[in-house]
Amino acid sequence: KTFHFGACRVSMSLAEIRAGFTAIKANIQSRDPIRTLSILSHPHSLHKVKSADRCCIAHQLLTFYVDKVFKHCRTEDSFVNRKISSIANSFLSARRRLGQCREQNNCACGEESTEKFKQILANYEGLNVTSAAMKSLGELDILLDWMEKSR
Amino acid sequence: GDALLPAPQSISILSTNMKHFLTWSPVIVQGATVRYSVEFQGEYEREYANGSWIPISECSLTTATVCNITEDISATVAYKLRVRAELGATRSPWATTKGFFSRAMTSLTPPELRVVADGHHVLVELADMGPSFQFRVLYWKKGQESRVQQRGMKDVSSVVHLDTMEAGAEYCVKAQTHVEAINRSSSFSPTQCVRAQGDTSVWL
């Protein structure tokens, strides 16, 4: 399907990503003991980000997951590892397309998205890396819901 | 003890309609049952996870010389696959695919199409090919090849009403698949034409 992030139109197999996540969601979320905290939604929901800033923050979030999250989510469960690999490679593919569009369209990062992403990083760095990575992965449906809204 | 067992040879990937299989030649050891284990590596693992490999559990210690890798080749990036032979505690070196494989390289075959005239109605039936597939159906009145109409279809679980025919006219239909994830389409199926005559259709 094609998604609109600000000026960028990107086709992504979100259904495949969501299917992969749904298959491991319970397992991943069971590894996250701190249920009172959110990395993506604290203090404000992603849905508050202005349309013009969506392109920038979408690219930042894909990069966040690729660079920081997936590598710290390796488990003892082969099935879970395979699904994480599937999601990670899908994010890599989507980020490449969004990155190309971002360069062509020069979709700048507004103050709001910069602030929002800073907050996400602060939430992430406030926990030890494995807990933060597992929590971020467990919140993937928050990100997918937000992206799905971008159709 | 690893070097005694030779690595599997002729390792290759067969991919048709988004179904991907790794195959290799058997390693023959007289009087023994050799087993094989398969692992994959996506672009993410190469670039961000220290070149790590991920085992495919369904193809761990298998006696088969083919492995269905469809579930794991689930992003449009470049993958590598490898397989090794195992006999007891002895393991062969890994045999790794030369070059990369991306699902965009899959070969797409035309869809199976069935066209039926039911009275004045043209009905089509397409074989289901999985969630990745959409269908593009072209149809026209014979003799009016310049006025082709088209219909996109995704859910093909049942017969679809395509059009209502003028009495005695002949209508022709062909179809192709489209896979959005790789942005490619198959070639068209052979054209099928039908003409309605009362309740029975005439295959031409």
mmCIF file of N, CA and C in Angstrom, chain B residues 86-200:
data_model
loop_
_atom_site.group_PDB
_atom_site.id
_atom_site.type_symbol
_atom_site.label_atom_id
_atom_site.label_comp_id
_atom_site.label_asym_id
_atom_site.label_seq_id
_atom_site.Cartn_x
_atom_site.Cartn_y
_atom_site.Cartn_z
ATOM 1 N N GLU B 86 25.658 -32.247 8.056
ATOM 2 C CA GLU B 86 25.994 -32.662 9.423
ATOM 3 C C GLU B 86 25.825 -34.177 9.516
ATOM 4 N N LEU B 87 26.806 -34.813 10.144
ATOM 5 C CA LEU B 87 26.743 -36.267 10.340
ATOM 6 C C LEU B 87 27.244 -36.511 11.761
ATOM 7 N N GLY B 88 26.284 -36.761 12.674
ATOM 8 C CA GLY B 88 26.672 -36.855 14.075
ATOM 9 C C GLY B 88 27.256 -35.530 14.511
ATOM 10 N N ALA B 89 28.462 -35.569 15.090
ATOM 11 C CA ALA B 89 29.078 -34.334 15.565
ATOM 12 C C ALA B 89 29.881 -33.657 14.448
ATOM 13 N N THR B 90 30.001 -34.318 13.318
ATOM 14 C CA THR B 90 30.815 -33.767 12.224
ATOM 15 C C THR B 90 29.989 -32.814 11.371
ATOM 16 N N ARG B 91 30.593 -31.662 11.086
ATOM 17 C CA ARG B 91 29.878 -30.678 10.269
ATOM 18 C C ARG B 91 30.736 -30.267 9.091
ATOM 19 N N SER B 92 30.101 -30.044 7.962
ATOM 20 C CA SER B 92 30.863 -29.597 6.785
ATOM 21 C C SER B 92 31.037 -28.089 6.863
ATOM 22 N N PRO B 93 31.909 -27.531 6.013
ATOM 23 C CA PRO B 93 31.947 -26.079 5.874
ATOM 24 C C PRO B 93 30.588 -25.613 5.326
ATOM 25 N N TRP B 94 30.299 -24.321 5.467
ATOM 26 C CA TRP B 94 29.061 -23.780 4.915
ATOM 27 C C TRP B 94 29.197 -23.619 3.399
ATOM 28 N N ALA B 95 28.112 -23.887 2.705
ATOM 29 C CA ALA B 95 28.029 -23.545 1.277
ATOM 30 C C ALA B 95 27.083 -22.356 1.198
ATOM 31 N N THR B 96 27.555 -21.235 0.689
ATOM 32 C CA THR B 96 26.784 -19.998 0.680
ATOM 33 C C THR B 96 26.388 -19.625 -0.741
ATOM 34 N N THR B 97 25.155 -19.096 -0.898
ATOM 35 C CA THR B 97 24.720 -18.696 -2.240
ATOM 36 C C THR B 97 25.664 -17.643 -2.805
ATOM 37 N N LYS B 98 25.967 -17.775 -4.066
ATOM 38 C CA LYS B 98 26.806 -16.762 -4.712
ATOM 39 C C LYS B 98 25.934 -15.570 -5.028
ATOM 40 N N GLY B 99 26.368 -14.392 -4.798
ATOM 41 C CA GLY B 99 25.528 -13.220 -5.055
ATOM 42 C C GLY B 99 24.374 -13.172 -4.069
ATOM 43 N N PHE B 100 23.478 -12.246 -4.309
ATOM 44 C CA PHE B 100 22.358 -12.027 -3.392
ATOM 45 C C PHE B 100 21.058 -12.466 -4.041
ATOM 46 N N PHE B 101 20.082 -12.727 -3.183
ATOM 47 C CA PHE B 101 18.746 -13.018 -3.681
ATOM 48 C C PHE B 101 17.778 -12.002 -3.102
ATOM 49 N N SER B 102 16.965 -11.408 -3.961
ATOM 50 C CA SER B 102 15.883 -10.550 -3.493
ATOM 51 C C SER B 102 14.584 -11.115 -4.044
ATOM 52 N N ARG B 103 13.520 -10.980 -3.272
ATOM 53 C CA ARG B 103 12.235 -11.532 -3.747
ATOM 54 C C ARG B 103 11.754 -10.844 -4.997
ATOM 55 N N ALA B 104 12.366 -9.660 -5.294
ATOM 56 C CA ALA B 104 11.993 -8.987 -6.545
ATOM 57 C C ALA B 104 12.440 -9.805 -7.758
ATOM 58 N N MET B 105 13.292 -10.816 -7.529
ATOM 59 C CA MET B 105 13.802 -11.646 -8.630
ATOM 60 C C MET B 105 12.871 -12.826 -8.926
ATOM 61 N N THR B 106 11.810 -12.976 -8.158
ATOM 62 C CA THR B 106 10.937 -14.132 -8.353
ATOM 63 C C THR B 106 10.365 -14.127 -9.771
ATOM 64 N N SER B 107 10.097 -15.296 -10.320
ATOM 65 C CA SER B 107 9.467 -15.293 -11.658
ATOM 66 C C SER B 107 7.951 -15.355 -11.472
ATOM 67 N N LEU B 108 7.270 -14.524 -12.211
ATOM 68 C CA LEU B 108 5.811 -14.425 -12.079
ATOM 69 C C LEU B 108 5.159 -15.083 -13.291
ATOM 70 N N THR B 109 4.309 -16.025 -13.048
ATOM 71 C CA THR B 109 3.619 -16.702 -14.155
ATOM 72 C C THR B 109 2.223 -16.111 -14.315
ATOM 73 N N PRO B 110 1.676 -16.192 -15.540
ATOM 74 C CA PRO B 110 0.318 -15.668 -15.724
ATOM 75 C C PRO B 110 -0.659 -16.417 -14.819
ATOM 76 N N PRO B 111 -1.746 -15.765 -14.423
ATOM 77 C CA PRO B 111 -2.712 -16.435 -13.534
ATOM 78 C C PRO B 111 -3.528 -17.489 -14.278
ATOM 79 N N GLU B 112 -4.050 -18.441 -13.530
ATOM 80 C CA GLU B 112 -5.001 -19.402 -14.110
ATOM 81 C C GLU B 112 -6.364 -18.707 -14.171
ATOM 82 N N LEU B 113 -6.879 -18.593 -15.367
ATOM 83 C CA LEU B 113 -8.120 -17.840 -15.580
ATOM 84 C C LEU B 113 -9.162 -18.748 -16.209
ATOM 85 N N ARG B 114 -10.385 -18.650 -15.712
ATOM 86 C CA ARG B 114 -11.474 -19.398 -16.334
ATOM 87 C C ARG B 114 -12.600 -18.415 -16.649
ATOM 88 N N VAL B 115 -13.028 -18.415 -17.894
ATOM 89 C CA VAL B 115 -14.053 -17.458 -18.323
ATOM 90 C C VAL B 115 -15.305 -18.241 -18.715
ATOM 91 N N VAL B 116 -16.454 -17.803 -18.214
ATOM 92 C CA VAL B 116 -17.703 -18.535 -18.477
ATOM 93 C C VAL B 116 -18.765 -17.522 -18.889
ATOM 94 N N ALA B 117 -19.580 -17.903 -19.863
ATOM 95 C CA ALA B 117 -20.744 -17.070 -20.202
ATOM 96 C C ALA B 117 -21.954 -17.708 -19.534
ATOM 97 N N ASP B 118 -22.675 -16.893 -18.797
ATOM 98 C CA ASP B 118 -23.881 -17.402 -18.120
ATOM 99 C C ASP B 118 -25.035 -16.531 -18.597
ATOM 100 N N GLY B 119 -25.749 -17.010 -19.599
ATOM 101 C CA GLY B 119 -26.775 -16.156 -20.208
ATOM 102 C C GLY B 119 -26.068 -15.011 -20.894
ATOM 103 N N HIS B 120 -26.382 -13.768 -20.496
ATOM 104 C CA HIS B 120 -25.742 -12.596 -21.099
ATOM 105 C C HIS B 120 -24.587 -12.092 -20.241
ATOM 106 N N HIS B 121 -24.191 -12.882 -19.255
ATOM 107 C CA HIS B 121 -23.167 -12.381 -18.321
ATOM 108 C C HIS B 121 -21.835 -13.104 -18.519
ATOM 109 N N VAL B 122 -20.768 -12.313 -18.442
ATOM 110 C CA VAL B 122 -19.414 -12.897 -18.490
ATOM 111 C C VAL B 122 -18.932 -13.028 -17.044
ATOM 112 N N LEU B 123 -18.608 -14.239 -16.669
ATOM 113 C CA LEU B 123 -18.093 -14.487 -15.326
ATOM 114 C C LEU B 123 -16.641 -14.950 -15.447
ATOM 115 N N VAL B 124 -15.818 -14.542 -14.481
ATOM 116 C CA VAL B 124 -14.421 -15.008 -14.492
ATOM 117 C C VAL B 124 -14.084 -15.602 -13.137
ATOM 118 N N GLU B 125 -13.204 -16.562 -13.184
ATOM 119 C CA GLU B 125 -12.699 -17.183 -11.959
ATOM 120 C C GLU B 125 -11.188 -17.224 -12.053
ATOM 121 N N LEU B 126 -10.504 -16.762 -10.979
ATOM 122 C CA LEU B 126 -9.049 -16.732 -10.958
ATOM 123 C C LEU B 126 -8.553 -17.569 -9.791
ATOM 124 N N ALA B 127 -7.505 -18.338 -10.029
ATOM 125 C CA ALA B 127 -6.948 -19.158 -8.950
ATOM 126 C C ALA B 127 -6.267 -18.254 -7.933
ATOM 127 N N ASP B 128 -6.526 -18.509 -6.669
ATOM 128 C CA ASP B 128 -5.923 -17.709 -5.597
ATOM 129 C C ASP B 128 -4.425 -17.981 -5.553
ATOM 130 N N MET B 129 -3.616 -16.909 -5.451
ATOM 131 C CA MET B 129 -2.156 -17.103 -5.464
ATOM 132 C C MET B 129 -1.500 -16.574 -4.186
ATOM 133 N N GLY B 130 -2.315 -16.214 -3.212
ATOM 134 C CA GLY B 130 -1.729 -15.762 -1.951
ATOM 135 C C GLY B 130 -1.917 -14.269 -1.738
ATOM 136 N N PRO B 131 -1.646 -13.802 -0.510
ATOM 137 C CA PRO B 131 -1.966 -12.424 -0.147
ATOM 138 C C PRO B 131 -1.150 -11.376 -0.893
ATOM 139 N N SER B 132 -0.014 -11.762 -1.463
ATOM 140 C CA SER B 132 0.811 -10.743 -2.126
ATOM 141 C C SER B 132 0.252 -10.335 -3.490
ATOM 142 N N PHE B 133 -0.737 -11.105 -4.004
ATOM 143 C CA PHE B 133 -1.122 -10.971 -5.409
ATOM 144 C C PHE B 133 -2.406 -10.168 -5.620
ATOM 145 N N GLN B 134 -2.341 -9.290 -6.630
ATOM 146 C CA GLN B 134 -3.541 -8.665 -7.168
ATOM 147 C C GLN B 134 -3.642 -9.086 -8.640
ATOM 148 N N PHE B 135 -4.818 -8.870 -9.232
ATOM 149 C CA PHE B 135 -5.033 -9.303 -10.619
ATOM 150 C C PHE B 135 -5.547 -8.134 -11.442
ATOM 151 N N ARG B 136 -5.110 -8.106 -12.656
ATOM 152 C CA ARG B 136 -5.608 -7.089 -13.607
ATOM 153 C C ARG B 136 -6.235 -7.853 -14.760
ATOM 154 N N VAL B 137 -7.545 -7.628 -14.939
ATOM 155 C CA VAL B 137 -8.302 -8.372 -15.962
ATOM 156 C C VAL B 137 -8.667 -7.399 -17.074
ATOM 157 N N LEU B 138 -8.311 -7.746 -18.306
ATOM 158 C CA LEU B 138 -8.682 -6.924 -19.468
ATOM 159 C C LEU B 138 -9.763 -7.666 -20.254
ATOM 160 N N TYR B 139 -10.774 -6.939 -20.746
ATOM 161 C CA TYR B 139 -11.828 -7.588 -21.534
ATOM 162 C C TYR B 139 -12.359 -6.612 -22.586
ATOM 163 N N TRP B 140 -12.793 -7.199 -23.677
ATOM 164 C CA TRP B 140 -13.242 -6.368 -24.794
ATOM 165 C C TRP B 140 -14.203 -7.177 -25.657
ATOM 166 N N LYS B 141 -14.969 -6.446 -26.440
ATOM 167 C CA LYS B 141 -15.869 -7.124 -27.378
ATOM 168 C C LYS B 141 -15.049 -7.454 -28.610
ATOM 169 N N LYS B 142 -15.166 -8.698 -29.055
ATOM 170 C CA LYS B 142 -14.353 -9.100 -30.217
ATOM 171 C C LYS B 142 -14.647 -8.161 -31.381
ATOM 172 N N GLY B 143 -13.569 -7.726 -32.028
ATOM 173 C CA GLY B 143 -13.730 -6.781 -33.134
ATOM 174 C C GLY B 143 -13.549 -5.354 -32.665
ATOM 175 N N GLN B 144 -13.622 -5.139 -31.340
ATOM 176 C CA GLN B 144 -13.418 -3.782 -30.823
ATOM 177 C C GLN B 144 -12.189 -3.776 -29.908
ATOM 178 N N GLU B 145 -11.107 -4.289 -30.466
ATOM 179 C CA GLU B 145 -9.879 -4.433 -29.653
ATOM 180 C C GLU B 145 -9.370 -3.097 -29.133
ATOM 181 N N SER B 146 -9.805 -2.022 -29.754
ATOM 182 C CA SER B 146 -9.310 -0.716 -29.276
ATOM 183 C C SER B 146 -10.082 -0.243 -28.052
ATOM 184 N N ARG B 147 -11.170 -0.929 -27.729
ATOM 185 C CA ARG B 147 -11.967 -0.448 -26.570
ATOM 186 C C ARG B 147 -11.885 -1.482 -25.443
ATOM 187 N N VAL B 148 -10.651 -1.670 -25.005
ATOM 188 C CA VAL B 148 -10.426 -2.642 -23.938
ATOM 189 C C VAL B 148 -10.823 -2.033 -22.598
ATOM 190 N N GLN B 149 -11.533 -2.798 -21.790
ATOM 191 C CA GLN B 149 -11.849 -2.354 -20.434
ATOM 192 C C GLN B 149 -11.009 -3.161 -19.464
ATOM 193 N N GLN B 150 -10.806 -2.604 -18.243
ATOM 194 C CA GLN B 150 -9.976 -3.354 -17.288
ATOM 195 C C GLN B 150 -10.590 -3.299 -15.902
ATOM 196 N N ARG B 151 -10.259 -4.350 -15.127
ATOM 197 C CA ARG B 151 -10.765 -4.435 -13.745
ATOM 198 C C ARG B 151 -9.638 -4.943 -12.865
ATOM 199 N N GLY B 152 -9.440 -4.267 -11.757
ATOM 200 C CA GLY B 152 -8.448 -4.753 -10.792
ATOM 201 C C GLY B 152 -9.145 -5.608 -9.762
ATOM 202 N N MET B 153 -8.533 -6.713 -9.376
ATOM 203 C CA MET B 153 -9.156 -7.602 -8.391
ATOM 204 C C MET B 153 -8.122 -8.022 -7.372
ATOM 205 N N LYS B 154 -8.580 -8.112 -6.131
ATOM 206 C CA LYS B 154 -7.658 -8.612 -5.096
ATOM 207 C C LYS B 154 -8.236 -9.890 -4.499
ATOM 208 N N ASP B 155 -9.493 -9.801 -4.107
ATOM 209 C CA ASP B 155 -10.108 -10.990 -3.488
ATOM 210 C C ASP B 155 -10.701 -11.852 -4.600
ATOM 211 N N VAL B 156 -10.087 -13.027 -4.799
ATOM 212 C CA VAL B 156 -10.566 -13.864 -5.918
ATOM 213 C C VAL B 156 -11.128 -15.177 -5.388
ATOM 214 N N SER B 157 -11.695 -15.117 -4.187
ATOM 215 C CA SER B 157 -12.155 -16.381 -3.588
ATOM 216 C C SER B 157 -13.411 -16.902 -4.264
ATOM 217 N N SER B 158 -14.028 -16.069 -5.128
ATOM 218 C CA SER B 158 -15.238 -16.594 -5.775
ATOM 219 C C SER B 158 -15.294 -16.096 -7.209
ATOM 220 N N VAL B 159 -16.304 -16.608 -7.932
ATOM 221 C CA VAL B 159 -16.502 -16.193 -9.316
ATOM 222 C C VAL B 159 -16.900 -14.717 -9.335
ATOM 223 N N VAL B 160 -16.398 -13.978 -10.305
ATOM 224 C CA VAL B 160 -16.670 -12.537 -10.369
ATOM 225 C C VAL B 160 -17.441 -12.213 -11.657
ATOM 226 N N HIS B 161 -18.470 -11.403 -11.512
ATOM 227 C CA HIS B 161 -19.228 -10.960 -12.688
ATOM 228 C C HIS B 161 -18.461 -9.831 -13.345
ATOM 229 N N LEU B 162 -18.101 -10.050 -14.604
ATOM 230 C CA LEU B 162 -17.248 -9.074 -15.281
ATOM 231 C C LEU B 162 -18.076 -8.054 -16.065
ATOM 232 N N ASP B 163 -19.064 -8.578 -16.838
ATOM 233 C CA ASP B 163 -19.806 -7.641 -17.675
ATOM 234 C C ASP B 163 -21.077 -8.333 -18.181
ATOM 235 N N THR B 164 -21.972 -7.494 -18.704
ATOM 236 C CA THR B 164 -23.182 -8.035 -19.326
ATOM 237 C C THR B 164 -23.028 -7.871 -20.834
ATOM 238 N N MET B 165 -23.226 -8.956 -21.573
ATOM 239 C CA MET B 165 -22.939 -8.954 -23.009
ATOM 240 C C MET B 165 -24.164 -8.566 -23.826
ATOM 241 N N GLU B 166 -23.878 -7.979 -24.962
ATOM 242 C CA GLU B 166 -24.954 -7.784 -25.934
ATOM 243 C C GLU B 166 -25.262 -9.155 -26.545
ATOM 244 N N ALA B 167 -26.537 -9.370 -26.880
ATOM 245 C CA ALA B 167 -26.959 -10.682 -27.411
ATOM 246 C C ALA B 167 -26.071 -11.059 -28.596
ATOM 247 N N GLY B 168 -25.586 -12.267 -28.610
ATOM 248 C CA GLY B 168 -24.854 -12.797 -29.753
ATOM 249 C C GLY B 168 -23.438 -12.271 -29.877
ATOM 250 N N ALA B 169 -23.062 -11.294 -29.053
ATOM 251 C CA ALA B 169 -21.709 -10.731 -29.172
ATOM 252 C C ALA B 169 -20.707 -11.688 -28.545
ATOM 253 N N GLU B 170 -19.469 -11.520 -28.929
ATOM 254 C CA GLU B 170 -18.400 -12.379 -28.401
ATOM 255 C C GLU B 170 -17.457 -11.499 -27.578
ATOM 256 N N TYR B 171 -17.136 -11.983 -26.398
ATOM 257 C CA TYR B 171 -16.272 -11.185 -25.520
ATOM 258 C C TYR B 171 -14.989 -11.962 -25.218
ATOM 259 N N CYS B 172 -13.884 -11.244 -25.180
ATOM 260 C CA CYS B 172 -12.593 -11.880 -24.918
ATOM 261 C C CYS B 172 -11.987 -11.312 -23.641
ATOM 262 N N VAL B 173 -11.257 -12.176 -22.940
ATOM 263 C CA VAL B 173 -10.731 -11.809 -21.613
ATOM 264 C C VAL B 173 -9.303 -12.332 -21.466
ATOM 265 N N LYS B 174 -8.447 -11.552 -20.844
ATOM 266 C CA LYS B 174 -7.132 -12.052 -20.427
ATOM 267 C C LYS B 174 -6.774 -11.387 -19.102
ATOM 268 N N ALA B 175 -5.810 -11.967 -18.372
ATOM 269 C CA ALA B 175 -5.484 -11.443 -17.034
ATOM 270 C C ALA B 175 -3.996 -11.555 -16.763
ATOM 271 N N GLN B 176 -3.520 -10.694 -15.860
ATOM 272 C CA GLN B 176 -2.129 -10.778 -15.394
ATOM 273 C C GLN B 176 -2.141 -10.563 -13.881
ATOM 274 N N THR B 177 -1.083 -11.004 -13.213
ATOM 275 C CA THR B 177 -0.969 -10.755 -11.775
ATOM 276 C C THR B 177 -0.114 -9.508 -11.566
ATOM 277 N N HIS B 178 -0.280 -8.890 -10.372
ATOM 278 C CA HIS B 178 0.595 -7.778 -9.974
ATOM 279 C C HIS B 178 0.953 -7.980 -8.515
ATOM 280 N N VAL B 179 2.256 -7.840 -8.194
ATOM 281 C CA VAL B 179 2.711 -7.972 -6.809
ATOM 282 C C VAL B 179 3.222 -6.604 -6.362
ATOM 283 N N GLU B 180 2.457 -5.960 -5.504
ATOM 284 C CA GLU B 180 2.781 -4.574 -5.109
ATOM 285 C C GLU B 180 4.098 -4.516 -4.330
ATOM 286 N N ALA B 181 4.365 -5.550 -3.533
ATOM 287 C CA ALA B 181 5.557 -5.531 -2.670
ATOM 288 C C ALA B 181 6.839 -5.416 -3.496
ATOM 289 N N ILE B 182 6.810 -5.938 -4.727
ATOM 290 C CA ILE B 182 8.005 -5.846 -5.578
ATOM 291 C C ILE B 182 7.721 -5.000 -6.815
ATOM 292 N N ASN B 183 6.475 -4.490 -6.924
ATOM 293 C CA ASN B 183 6.074 -3.617 -8.025
ATOM 294 C C ASN B 183 6.362 -4.230 -9.389
ATOM 295 N N ARG B 184 5.925 -5.493 -9.539
ATOM 296 C CA ARG B 184 6.100 -6.177 -10.839
ATOM 297 C C ARG B 184 4.815 -6.905 -11.210
ATOM 298 N N SER B 185 4.657 -7.147 -12.509
ATOM 299 C CA SER B 185 3.484 -7.869 -13.007
ATOM 300 C C SER B 185 3.914 -9.056 -13.851
ATOM 301 N N SER B 186 3.035 -10.061 -13.926
ATOM 302 C CA SER B 186 3.315 -11.229 -14.787
ATOM 303 C C SER B 186 2.948 -10.877 -16.225
ATOM 304 N N SER B 187 3.270 -11.778 -17.130
ATOM 305 C CA SER B 187 2.735 -11.614 -18.489
ATOM 306 C C SER B 187 1.253 -12.000 -18.461
ATOM 307 N N PHE B 188 0.565 -11.755 -19.578
ATOM 308 C CA PHE B 188 -0.874 -12.052 -19.592
ATOM 309 C C PHE B 188 -1.135 -13.537 -19.827
ATOM 310 N N SER B 189 -2.250 -13.985 -19.290
ATOM 311 C CA SER B 189 -2.714 -15.340 -19.577
ATOM 312 C C SER B 189 -3.169 -15.382 -21.036
ATOM 313 N N PRO B 190 -3.276 -16.582 -21.636
ATOM 314 C CA PRO B 190 -3.845 -16.654 -22.980
ATOM 315 C C PRO B 190 -5.246 -16.042 -22.984
ATOM 316 N N THR B 191 -5.616 -15.432 -24.114
ATOM 317 C CA THR B 191 -6.950 -14.820 -24.214
ATOM 318 C C THR B 191 -8.008 -15.914 -24.337
ATOM 319 N N GLN B 192 -9.110 -15.720 -23.649
ATOM 320 C CA GLN B 192 -10.231 -16.654 -23.769
ATOM 321 C C GLN B 192 -11.461 -15.860 -24.233
ATOM 322 N N CYS B 193 -12.189 -16.409 -25.240
ATOM 323 C CA CYS B 193 -13.375 -15.718 -25.743
ATOM 324 C C CYS B 193 -14.608 -16.592 -25.545
ATOM 325 N N VAL B 194 -15.720 -15.941 -25.212
ATOM 326 C CA VAL B 194 -16.970 -16.677 -25.032
ATOM 327 C C VAL B 194 -18.091 -15.912 -25.737
ATOM 328 N N ARG B 195 -19.095 -16.674 -26.097
ATOM 329 C CA ARG B 195 -20.268 -16.040 -26.704
ATOM 330 C C ARG B 195 -21.477 -16.684 -26.043
ATOM 331 N N ALA B 196 -22.398 -15.889 -25.581
ATOM 332 C CA ALA B 196 -23.561 -16.436 -24.865
ATOM 333 C C ALA B 196 -24.617 -16.876 -25.880
ATOM 334 N N GLN B 197 -25.036 -18.073 -25.662
ATOM 335 C CA GLN B 197 -26.204 -18.536 -26.435
ATOM 336 C C GLN B 197 -27.133 -19.226 -25.453
ATOM 337 N N GLY B 198 -28.040 -18.507 -24.997
ATOM 338 C CA GLY B 198 -29.002 -19.087 -24.062
ATOM 339 C C GLY B 198 -28.251 -19.457 -22.793
ATOM 340 N N ASP B 199 -28.547 -20.627 -22.221
ATOM 341 C CA ASP B 199 -27.946 -20.985 -20.930
ATOM 342 C C ASP B 199 -26.606 -21.640 -21.104
ATOM 343 N N THR B 200 -26.303 -22.120 -22.311
ATOM 344 C CA THR B 200 -25.023 -22.829 -22.410
ATOM 345 C C THR B 200 -24.026 -21.941 -23.142
#
